[in-house]
PDB file of C-alpha atoms in Angstrom:
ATOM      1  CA  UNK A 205    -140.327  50.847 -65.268  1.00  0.00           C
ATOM      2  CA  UNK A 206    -140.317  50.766 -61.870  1.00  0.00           C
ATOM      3  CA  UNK A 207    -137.638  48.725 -59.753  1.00  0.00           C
ATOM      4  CA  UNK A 208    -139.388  45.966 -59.230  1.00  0.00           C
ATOM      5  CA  UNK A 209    -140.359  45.518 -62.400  1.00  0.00           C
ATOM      6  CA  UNK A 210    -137.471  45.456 -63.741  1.00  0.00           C
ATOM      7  CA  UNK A 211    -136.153  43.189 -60.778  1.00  0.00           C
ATOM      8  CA  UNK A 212    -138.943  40.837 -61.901  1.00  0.00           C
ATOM      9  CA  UNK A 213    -137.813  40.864 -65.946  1.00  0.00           C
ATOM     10  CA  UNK A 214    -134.115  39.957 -64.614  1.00  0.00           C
ATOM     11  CA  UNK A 215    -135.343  37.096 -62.927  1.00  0.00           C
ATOM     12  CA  UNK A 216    -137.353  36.345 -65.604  1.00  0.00           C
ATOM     13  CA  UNK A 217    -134.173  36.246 -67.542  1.00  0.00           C
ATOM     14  CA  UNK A 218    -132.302  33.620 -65.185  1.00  0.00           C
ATOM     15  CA  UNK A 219    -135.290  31.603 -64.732  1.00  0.00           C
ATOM     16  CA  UNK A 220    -134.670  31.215 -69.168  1.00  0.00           C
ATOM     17  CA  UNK A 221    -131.406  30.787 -68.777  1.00  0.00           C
ATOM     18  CA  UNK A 222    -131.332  27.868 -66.261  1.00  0.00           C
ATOM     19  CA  UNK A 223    -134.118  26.160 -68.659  1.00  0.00           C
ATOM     20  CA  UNK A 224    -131.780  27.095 -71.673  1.00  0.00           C
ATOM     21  CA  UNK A 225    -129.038  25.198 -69.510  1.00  0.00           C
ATOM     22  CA  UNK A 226    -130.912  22.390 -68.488  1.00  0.00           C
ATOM     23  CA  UNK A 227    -132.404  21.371 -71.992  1.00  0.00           C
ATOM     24  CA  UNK A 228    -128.616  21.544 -73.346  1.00  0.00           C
ATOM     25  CA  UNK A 229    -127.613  19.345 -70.581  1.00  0.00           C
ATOM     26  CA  UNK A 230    -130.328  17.211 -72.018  1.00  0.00           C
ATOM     27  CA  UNK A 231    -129.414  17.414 -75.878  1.00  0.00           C
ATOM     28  CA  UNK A 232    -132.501  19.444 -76.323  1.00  0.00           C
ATOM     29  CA  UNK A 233    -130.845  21.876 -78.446  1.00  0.00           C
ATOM     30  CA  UNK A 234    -133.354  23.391 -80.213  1.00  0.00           C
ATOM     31  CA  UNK A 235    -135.430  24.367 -77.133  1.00  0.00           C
ATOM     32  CA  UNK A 236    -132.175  25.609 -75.283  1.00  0.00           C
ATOM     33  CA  UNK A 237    -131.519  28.457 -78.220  1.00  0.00           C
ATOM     34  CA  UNK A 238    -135.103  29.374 -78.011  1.00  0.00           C
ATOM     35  CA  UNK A 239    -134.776  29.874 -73.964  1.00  0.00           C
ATOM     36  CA  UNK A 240    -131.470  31.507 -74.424  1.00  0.00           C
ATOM     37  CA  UNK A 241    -132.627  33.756 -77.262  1.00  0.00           C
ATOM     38  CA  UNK A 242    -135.471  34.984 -74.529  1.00  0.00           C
ATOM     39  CA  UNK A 243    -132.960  35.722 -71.983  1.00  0.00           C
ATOM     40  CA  UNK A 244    -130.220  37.488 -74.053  1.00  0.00           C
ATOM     41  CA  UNK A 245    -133.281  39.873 -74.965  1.00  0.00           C
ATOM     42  CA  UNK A 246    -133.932  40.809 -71.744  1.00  0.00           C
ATOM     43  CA  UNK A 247    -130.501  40.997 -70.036  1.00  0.00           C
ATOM     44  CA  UNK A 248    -129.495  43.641 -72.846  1.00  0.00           C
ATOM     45  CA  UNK A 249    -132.499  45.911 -72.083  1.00  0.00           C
ATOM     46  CA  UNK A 250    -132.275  45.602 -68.195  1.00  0.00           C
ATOM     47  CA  UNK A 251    -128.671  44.382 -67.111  1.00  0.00           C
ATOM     48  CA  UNK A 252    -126.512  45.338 -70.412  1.00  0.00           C
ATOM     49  CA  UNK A 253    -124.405  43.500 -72.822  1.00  0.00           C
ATOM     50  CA  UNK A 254    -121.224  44.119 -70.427  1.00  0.00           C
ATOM     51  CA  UNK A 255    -123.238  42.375 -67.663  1.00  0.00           C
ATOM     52  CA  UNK A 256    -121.686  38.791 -66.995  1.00  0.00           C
ATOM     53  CA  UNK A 257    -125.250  37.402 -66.456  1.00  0.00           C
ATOM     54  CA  UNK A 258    -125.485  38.860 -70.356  1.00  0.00           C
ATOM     55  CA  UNK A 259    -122.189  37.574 -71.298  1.00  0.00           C
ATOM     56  CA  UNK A 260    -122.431  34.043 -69.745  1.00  0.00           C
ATOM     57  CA  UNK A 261    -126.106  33.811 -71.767  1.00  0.00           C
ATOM     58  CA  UNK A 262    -124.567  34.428 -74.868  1.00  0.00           C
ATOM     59  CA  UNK A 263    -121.557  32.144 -74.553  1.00  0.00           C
ATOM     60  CA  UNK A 264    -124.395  29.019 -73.872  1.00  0.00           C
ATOM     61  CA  UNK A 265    -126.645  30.395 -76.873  1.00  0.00           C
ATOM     62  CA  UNK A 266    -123.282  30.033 -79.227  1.00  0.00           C
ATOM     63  CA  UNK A 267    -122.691  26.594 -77.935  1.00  0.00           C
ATOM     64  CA  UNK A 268    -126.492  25.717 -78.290  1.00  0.00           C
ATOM     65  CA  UNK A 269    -127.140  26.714 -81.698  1.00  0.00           C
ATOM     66  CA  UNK A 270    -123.472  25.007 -82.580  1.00  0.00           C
ATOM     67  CA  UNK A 271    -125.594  21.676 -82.216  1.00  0.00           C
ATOM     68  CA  UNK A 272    -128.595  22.856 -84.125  1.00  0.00           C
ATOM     69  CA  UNK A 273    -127.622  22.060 -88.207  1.00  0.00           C
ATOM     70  CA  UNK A 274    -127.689  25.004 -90.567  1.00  0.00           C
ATOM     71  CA  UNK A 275    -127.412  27.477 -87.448  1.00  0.00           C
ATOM     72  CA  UNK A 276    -123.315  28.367 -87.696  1.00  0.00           C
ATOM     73  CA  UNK A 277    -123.881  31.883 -88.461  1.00  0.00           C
ATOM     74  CA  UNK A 278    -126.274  32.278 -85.437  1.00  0.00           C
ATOM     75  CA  UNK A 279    -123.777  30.444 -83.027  1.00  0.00           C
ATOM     76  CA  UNK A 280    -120.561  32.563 -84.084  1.00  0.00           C
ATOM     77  CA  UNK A 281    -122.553  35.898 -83.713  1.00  0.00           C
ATOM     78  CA  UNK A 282    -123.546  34.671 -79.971  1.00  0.00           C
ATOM     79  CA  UNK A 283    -119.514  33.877 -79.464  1.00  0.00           C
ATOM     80  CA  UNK A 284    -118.642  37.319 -81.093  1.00  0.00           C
ATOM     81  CA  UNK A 285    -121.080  38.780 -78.905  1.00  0.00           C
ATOM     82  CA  UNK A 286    -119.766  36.917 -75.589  1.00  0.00           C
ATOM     83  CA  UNK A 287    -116.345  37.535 -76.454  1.00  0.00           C
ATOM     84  CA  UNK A 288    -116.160  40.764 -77.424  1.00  0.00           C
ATOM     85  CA  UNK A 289    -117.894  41.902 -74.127  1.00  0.00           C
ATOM     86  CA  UNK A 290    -115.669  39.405 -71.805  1.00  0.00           C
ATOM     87  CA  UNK A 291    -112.674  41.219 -73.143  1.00  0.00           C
ATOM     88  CA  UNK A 292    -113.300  44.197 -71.961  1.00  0.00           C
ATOM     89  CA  UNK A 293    -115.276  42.795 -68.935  1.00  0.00           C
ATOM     90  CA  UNK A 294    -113.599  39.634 -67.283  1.00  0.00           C
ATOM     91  CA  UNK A 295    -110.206  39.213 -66.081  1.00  0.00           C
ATOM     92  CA  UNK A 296    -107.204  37.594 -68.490  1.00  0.00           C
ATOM     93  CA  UNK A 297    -107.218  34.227 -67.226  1.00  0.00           C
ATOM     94  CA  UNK A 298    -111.151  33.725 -67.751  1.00  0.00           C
ATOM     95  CA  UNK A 299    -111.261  35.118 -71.319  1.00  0.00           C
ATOM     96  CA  UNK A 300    -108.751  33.025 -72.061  1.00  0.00           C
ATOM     97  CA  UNK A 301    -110.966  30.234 -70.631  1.00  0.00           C
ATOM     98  CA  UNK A 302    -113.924  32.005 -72.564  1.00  0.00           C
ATOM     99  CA  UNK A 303    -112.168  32.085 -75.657  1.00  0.00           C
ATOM    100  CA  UNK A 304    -110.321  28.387 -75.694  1.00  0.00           C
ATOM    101  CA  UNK A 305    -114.138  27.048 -74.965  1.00  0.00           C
ATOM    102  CA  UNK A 306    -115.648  28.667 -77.766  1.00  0.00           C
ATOM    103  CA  UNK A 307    -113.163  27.777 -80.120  1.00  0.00           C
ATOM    104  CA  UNK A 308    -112.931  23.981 -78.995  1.00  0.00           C
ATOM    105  CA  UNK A 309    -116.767  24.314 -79.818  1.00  0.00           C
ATOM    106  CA  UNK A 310    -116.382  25.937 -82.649  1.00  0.00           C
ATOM    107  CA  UNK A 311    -113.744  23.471 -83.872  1.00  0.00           C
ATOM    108  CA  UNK A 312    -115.693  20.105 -83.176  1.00  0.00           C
ATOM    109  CA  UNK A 313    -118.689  21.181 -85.646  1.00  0.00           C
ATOM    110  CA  UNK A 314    -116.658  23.266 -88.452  1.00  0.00           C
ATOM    111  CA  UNK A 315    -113.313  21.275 -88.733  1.00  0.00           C
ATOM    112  CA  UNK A 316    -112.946  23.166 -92.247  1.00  0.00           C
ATOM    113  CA  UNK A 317    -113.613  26.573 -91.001  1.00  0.00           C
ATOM    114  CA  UNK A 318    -109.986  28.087 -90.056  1.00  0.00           C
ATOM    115  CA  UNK A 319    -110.670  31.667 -90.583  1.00  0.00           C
ATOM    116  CA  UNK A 320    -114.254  32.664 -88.937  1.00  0.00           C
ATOM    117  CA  UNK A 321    -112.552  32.705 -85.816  1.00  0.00           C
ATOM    118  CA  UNK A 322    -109.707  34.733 -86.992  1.00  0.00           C
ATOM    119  CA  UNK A 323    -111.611  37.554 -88.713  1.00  0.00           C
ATOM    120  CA  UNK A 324    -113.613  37.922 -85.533  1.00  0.00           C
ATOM    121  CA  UNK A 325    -110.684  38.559 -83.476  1.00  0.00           C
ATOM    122  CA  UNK A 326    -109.792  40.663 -86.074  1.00  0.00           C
ATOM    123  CA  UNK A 327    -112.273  41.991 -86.054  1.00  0.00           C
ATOM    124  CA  UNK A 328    -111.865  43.151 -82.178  1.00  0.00           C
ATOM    125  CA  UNK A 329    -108.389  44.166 -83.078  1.00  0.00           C
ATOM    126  CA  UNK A 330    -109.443  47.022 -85.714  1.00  0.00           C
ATOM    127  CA  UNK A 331    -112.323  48.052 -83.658  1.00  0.00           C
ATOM    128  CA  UNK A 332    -109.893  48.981 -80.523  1.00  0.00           C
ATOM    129  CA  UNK A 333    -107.413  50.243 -82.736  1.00  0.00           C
ATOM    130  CA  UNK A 334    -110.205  52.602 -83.719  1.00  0.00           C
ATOM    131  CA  UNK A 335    -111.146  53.518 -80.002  1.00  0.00           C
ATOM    132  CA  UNK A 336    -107.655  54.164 -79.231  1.00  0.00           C
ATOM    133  CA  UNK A 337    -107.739  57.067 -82.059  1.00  0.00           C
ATOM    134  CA  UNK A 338    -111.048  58.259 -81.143  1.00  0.00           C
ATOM    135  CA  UNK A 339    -109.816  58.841 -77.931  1.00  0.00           C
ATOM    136  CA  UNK A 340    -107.327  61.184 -78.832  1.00  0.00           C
ATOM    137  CA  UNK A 341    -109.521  62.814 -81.119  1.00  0.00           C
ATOM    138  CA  UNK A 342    -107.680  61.242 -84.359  1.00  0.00           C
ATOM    139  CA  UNK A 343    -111.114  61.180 -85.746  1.00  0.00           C
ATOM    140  CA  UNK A 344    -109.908  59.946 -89.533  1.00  0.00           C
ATOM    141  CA  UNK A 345    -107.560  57.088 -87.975  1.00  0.00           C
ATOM    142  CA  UNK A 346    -110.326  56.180 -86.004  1.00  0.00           C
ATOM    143  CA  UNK A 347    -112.850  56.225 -89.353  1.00  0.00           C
ATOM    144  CA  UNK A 348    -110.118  54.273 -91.227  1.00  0.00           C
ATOM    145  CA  UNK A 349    -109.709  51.228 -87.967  1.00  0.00           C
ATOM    146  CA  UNK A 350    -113.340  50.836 -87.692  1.00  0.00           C
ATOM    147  CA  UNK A 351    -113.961  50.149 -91.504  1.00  0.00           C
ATOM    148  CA  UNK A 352    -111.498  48.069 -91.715  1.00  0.00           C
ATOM    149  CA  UNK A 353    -113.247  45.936 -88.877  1.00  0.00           C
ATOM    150  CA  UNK A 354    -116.328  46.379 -90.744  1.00  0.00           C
ATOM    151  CA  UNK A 355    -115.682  45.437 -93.849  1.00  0.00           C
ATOM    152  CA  UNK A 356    -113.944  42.025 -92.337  1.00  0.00           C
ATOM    153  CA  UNK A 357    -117.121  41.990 -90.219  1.00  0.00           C
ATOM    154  CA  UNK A 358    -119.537  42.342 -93.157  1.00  0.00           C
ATOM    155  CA  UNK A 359    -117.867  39.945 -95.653  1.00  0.00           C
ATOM    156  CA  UNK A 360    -117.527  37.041 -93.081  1.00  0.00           C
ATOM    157  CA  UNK A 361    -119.366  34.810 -92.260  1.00  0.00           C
ATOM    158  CA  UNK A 362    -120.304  37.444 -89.205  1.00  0.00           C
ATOM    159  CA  UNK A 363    -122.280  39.251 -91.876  1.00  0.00           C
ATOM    160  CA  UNK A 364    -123.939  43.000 -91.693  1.00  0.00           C
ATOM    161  CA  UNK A 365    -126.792  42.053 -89.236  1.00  0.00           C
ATOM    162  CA  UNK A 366    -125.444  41.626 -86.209  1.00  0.00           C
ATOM    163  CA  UNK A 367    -125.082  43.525 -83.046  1.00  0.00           C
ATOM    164  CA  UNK A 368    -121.794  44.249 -82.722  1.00  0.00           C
ATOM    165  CA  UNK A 369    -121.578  45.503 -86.362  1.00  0.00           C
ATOM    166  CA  UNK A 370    -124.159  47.524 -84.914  1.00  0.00           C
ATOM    167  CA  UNK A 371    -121.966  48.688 -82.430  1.00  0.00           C
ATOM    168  CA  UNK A 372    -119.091  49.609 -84.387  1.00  0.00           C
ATOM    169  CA  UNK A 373    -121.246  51.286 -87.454  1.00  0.00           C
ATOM    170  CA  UNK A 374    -122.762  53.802 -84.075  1.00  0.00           C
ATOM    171  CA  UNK A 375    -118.935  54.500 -83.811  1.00  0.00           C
ATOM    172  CA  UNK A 376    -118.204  54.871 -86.959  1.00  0.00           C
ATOM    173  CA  UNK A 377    -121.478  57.359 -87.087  1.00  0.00           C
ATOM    174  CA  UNK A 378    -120.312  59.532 -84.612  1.00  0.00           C
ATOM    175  CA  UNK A 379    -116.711  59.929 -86.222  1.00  0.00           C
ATOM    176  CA  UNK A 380    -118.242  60.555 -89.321  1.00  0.00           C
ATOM    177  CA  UNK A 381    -120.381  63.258 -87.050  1.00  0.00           C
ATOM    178  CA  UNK A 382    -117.156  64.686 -85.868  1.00  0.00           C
ATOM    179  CA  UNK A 383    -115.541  65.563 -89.405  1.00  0.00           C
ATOM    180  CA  UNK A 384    -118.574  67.119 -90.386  1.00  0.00           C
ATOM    181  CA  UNK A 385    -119.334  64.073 -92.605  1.00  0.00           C
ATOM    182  CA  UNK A 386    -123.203  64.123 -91.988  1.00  0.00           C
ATOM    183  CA  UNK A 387    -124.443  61.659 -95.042  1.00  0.00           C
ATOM    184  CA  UNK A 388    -121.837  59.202 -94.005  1.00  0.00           C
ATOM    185  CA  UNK A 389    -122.881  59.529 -90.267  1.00  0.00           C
ATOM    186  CA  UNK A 390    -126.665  59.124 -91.253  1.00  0.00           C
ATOM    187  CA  UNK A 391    -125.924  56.299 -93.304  1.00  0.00           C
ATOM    188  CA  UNK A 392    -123.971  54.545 -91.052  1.00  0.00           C
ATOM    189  CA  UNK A 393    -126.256  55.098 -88.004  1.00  0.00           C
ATOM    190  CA  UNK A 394    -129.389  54.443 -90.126  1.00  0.00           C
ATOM    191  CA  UNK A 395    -127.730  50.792 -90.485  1.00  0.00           C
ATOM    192  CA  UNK A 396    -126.803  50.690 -86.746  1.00  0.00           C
ATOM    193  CA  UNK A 397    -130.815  51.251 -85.731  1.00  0.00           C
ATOM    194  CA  UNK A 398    -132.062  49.298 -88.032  1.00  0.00           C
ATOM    195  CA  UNK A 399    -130.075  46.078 -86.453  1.00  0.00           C
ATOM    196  CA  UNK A 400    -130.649  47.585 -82.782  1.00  0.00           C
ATOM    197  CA  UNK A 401    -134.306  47.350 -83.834  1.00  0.00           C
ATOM    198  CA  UNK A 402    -134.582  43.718 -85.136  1.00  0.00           C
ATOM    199  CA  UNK A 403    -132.422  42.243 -82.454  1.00  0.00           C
ATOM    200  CA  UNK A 404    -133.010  43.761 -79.382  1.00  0.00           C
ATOM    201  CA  UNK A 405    -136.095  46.283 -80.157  1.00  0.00           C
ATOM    202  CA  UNK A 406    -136.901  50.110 -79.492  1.00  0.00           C
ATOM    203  CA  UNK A 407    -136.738  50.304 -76.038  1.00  0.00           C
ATOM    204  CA  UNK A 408    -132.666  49.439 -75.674  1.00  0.00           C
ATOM    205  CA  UNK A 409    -130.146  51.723 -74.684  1.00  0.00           C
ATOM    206  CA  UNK A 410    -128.128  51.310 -77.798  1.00  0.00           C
ATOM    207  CA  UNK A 411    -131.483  51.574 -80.267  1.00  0.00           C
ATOM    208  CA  UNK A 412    -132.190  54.887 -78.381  1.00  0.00           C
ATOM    209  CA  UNK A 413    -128.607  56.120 -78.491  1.00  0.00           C
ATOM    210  CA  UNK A 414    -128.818  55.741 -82.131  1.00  0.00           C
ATOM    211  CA  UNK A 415    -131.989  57.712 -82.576  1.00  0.00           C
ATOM    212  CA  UNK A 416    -130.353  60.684 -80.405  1.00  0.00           C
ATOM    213  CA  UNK A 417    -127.403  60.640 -83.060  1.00  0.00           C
ATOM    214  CA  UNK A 418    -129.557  60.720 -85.783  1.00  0.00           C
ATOM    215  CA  UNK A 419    -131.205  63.612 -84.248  1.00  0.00           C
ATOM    216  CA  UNK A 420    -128.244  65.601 -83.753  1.00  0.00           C
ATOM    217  CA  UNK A 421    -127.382  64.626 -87.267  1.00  0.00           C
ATOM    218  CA  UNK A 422    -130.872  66.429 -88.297  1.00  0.00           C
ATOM    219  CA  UNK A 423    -130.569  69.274 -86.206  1.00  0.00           C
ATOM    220  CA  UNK A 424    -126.948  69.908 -88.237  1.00  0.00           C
ATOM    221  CA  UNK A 425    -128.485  69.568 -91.196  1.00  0.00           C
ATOM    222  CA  UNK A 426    -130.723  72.293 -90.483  1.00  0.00           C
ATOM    223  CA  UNK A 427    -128.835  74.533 -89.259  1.00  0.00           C
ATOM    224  CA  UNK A 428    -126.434  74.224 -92.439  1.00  0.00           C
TER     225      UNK A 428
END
């Protein structure tokens, strides 16, 4: 795409998200999450999920679908999504903000839920424990941290399909890639696309960053 084009899709994307805003402002809940969904779409593909543009859009997509009944699994992926990329992306003081918002939200629809909250910062917790080895090329510790954040991820209320299981299952992929552990590494990466594909579609960096792992996987396997 050409600059301008793309330039055009991002303010195609705020144009949503100001919509999104305005029809929360005005209880119009269902509408907002349909905006918002639109505009999360396109700032992954053209701005990137560390983007605060991207980040802010997610954080009002959590709070909209905490309004819309039956939607709680759809409004704690949009918070896990926000929050895991403000940590890494916004200064102390404002994920703190971030993080006290979205669980006073959280909070006034689920009373009952104590632990969703938990497992996703848990969740976090395992995933950078599993970076930290993977940067020192402790490629089994690092296997070991980021199943542990998957399987709290996958038996939560976070569930398999989401995108920053995808995230962590392309990690885990390319650990599993580094011990010579190609089934595992297929399998996990297979998983990884698969989500990449549904939510955010062929054409994003992480969905093609997936399919060149799975590649190299293939050219290993034929070579062996």
């Amino acid at each position: 795409m050409t600059p301008g084009s793309i330039a055009k899709e991002i303010n195609k994307a705020r144009s949503l998200y100001k919509k999104g805003k305005e029809c929360y402002e005005n209880a119009e809940f269902s509408e907002s999450s349909r905006l918002l969904q639109r505009a999360v779409r396109i700032q992954e593909n053209y701005l990137g999920k560390y983007h605060e543009e991207t980040i802010r859009s997610y954080w009002r997509l959590g709070r909209a679908e905490c309004k819309e009944q039956g939607h709680r699994v759809q409004a704690l992926r949009a918070f896990q999504r926000a929050a895991r990329m403000a940590e890494s992306t916004f200064t102390a003081s404002s994920y703190q903000h971030l993080m006290n918002d979205i669980e006073q939200c959280w909070r006034a629809v689920q009373p009952e839920d104590k632990d969703s909250l938990k497992v996703m910062t848990s969740v976090f917790k395992f995933e950078q424990q599993g970076d930290a080895a993977y940067k020192r090329n402790r490629y089994v510790k690092a296997i070991e941290a980021y199943c542990k954040a998957l399987k709290l991820q996958d038996e939560s209320l976070l569930g398999q399909n989401s995108l920053d299981g995808a995230d962590i299952r392309c990690k885990l992929g390319l650990c599993f890639l580094k011990t010579s552990a190609t089934p595992q590494a297929r399998r996990a990466l297979q998983m990884a696309y698969d989500c990449f594909v549904g939510h955010v579609g062929k054409q994003h960096p992480a969905t093609l960053g997936a399919i060149a792992k799975m590649k190299a996987i293939a050219i290993i396997a034929h070579k062996q």
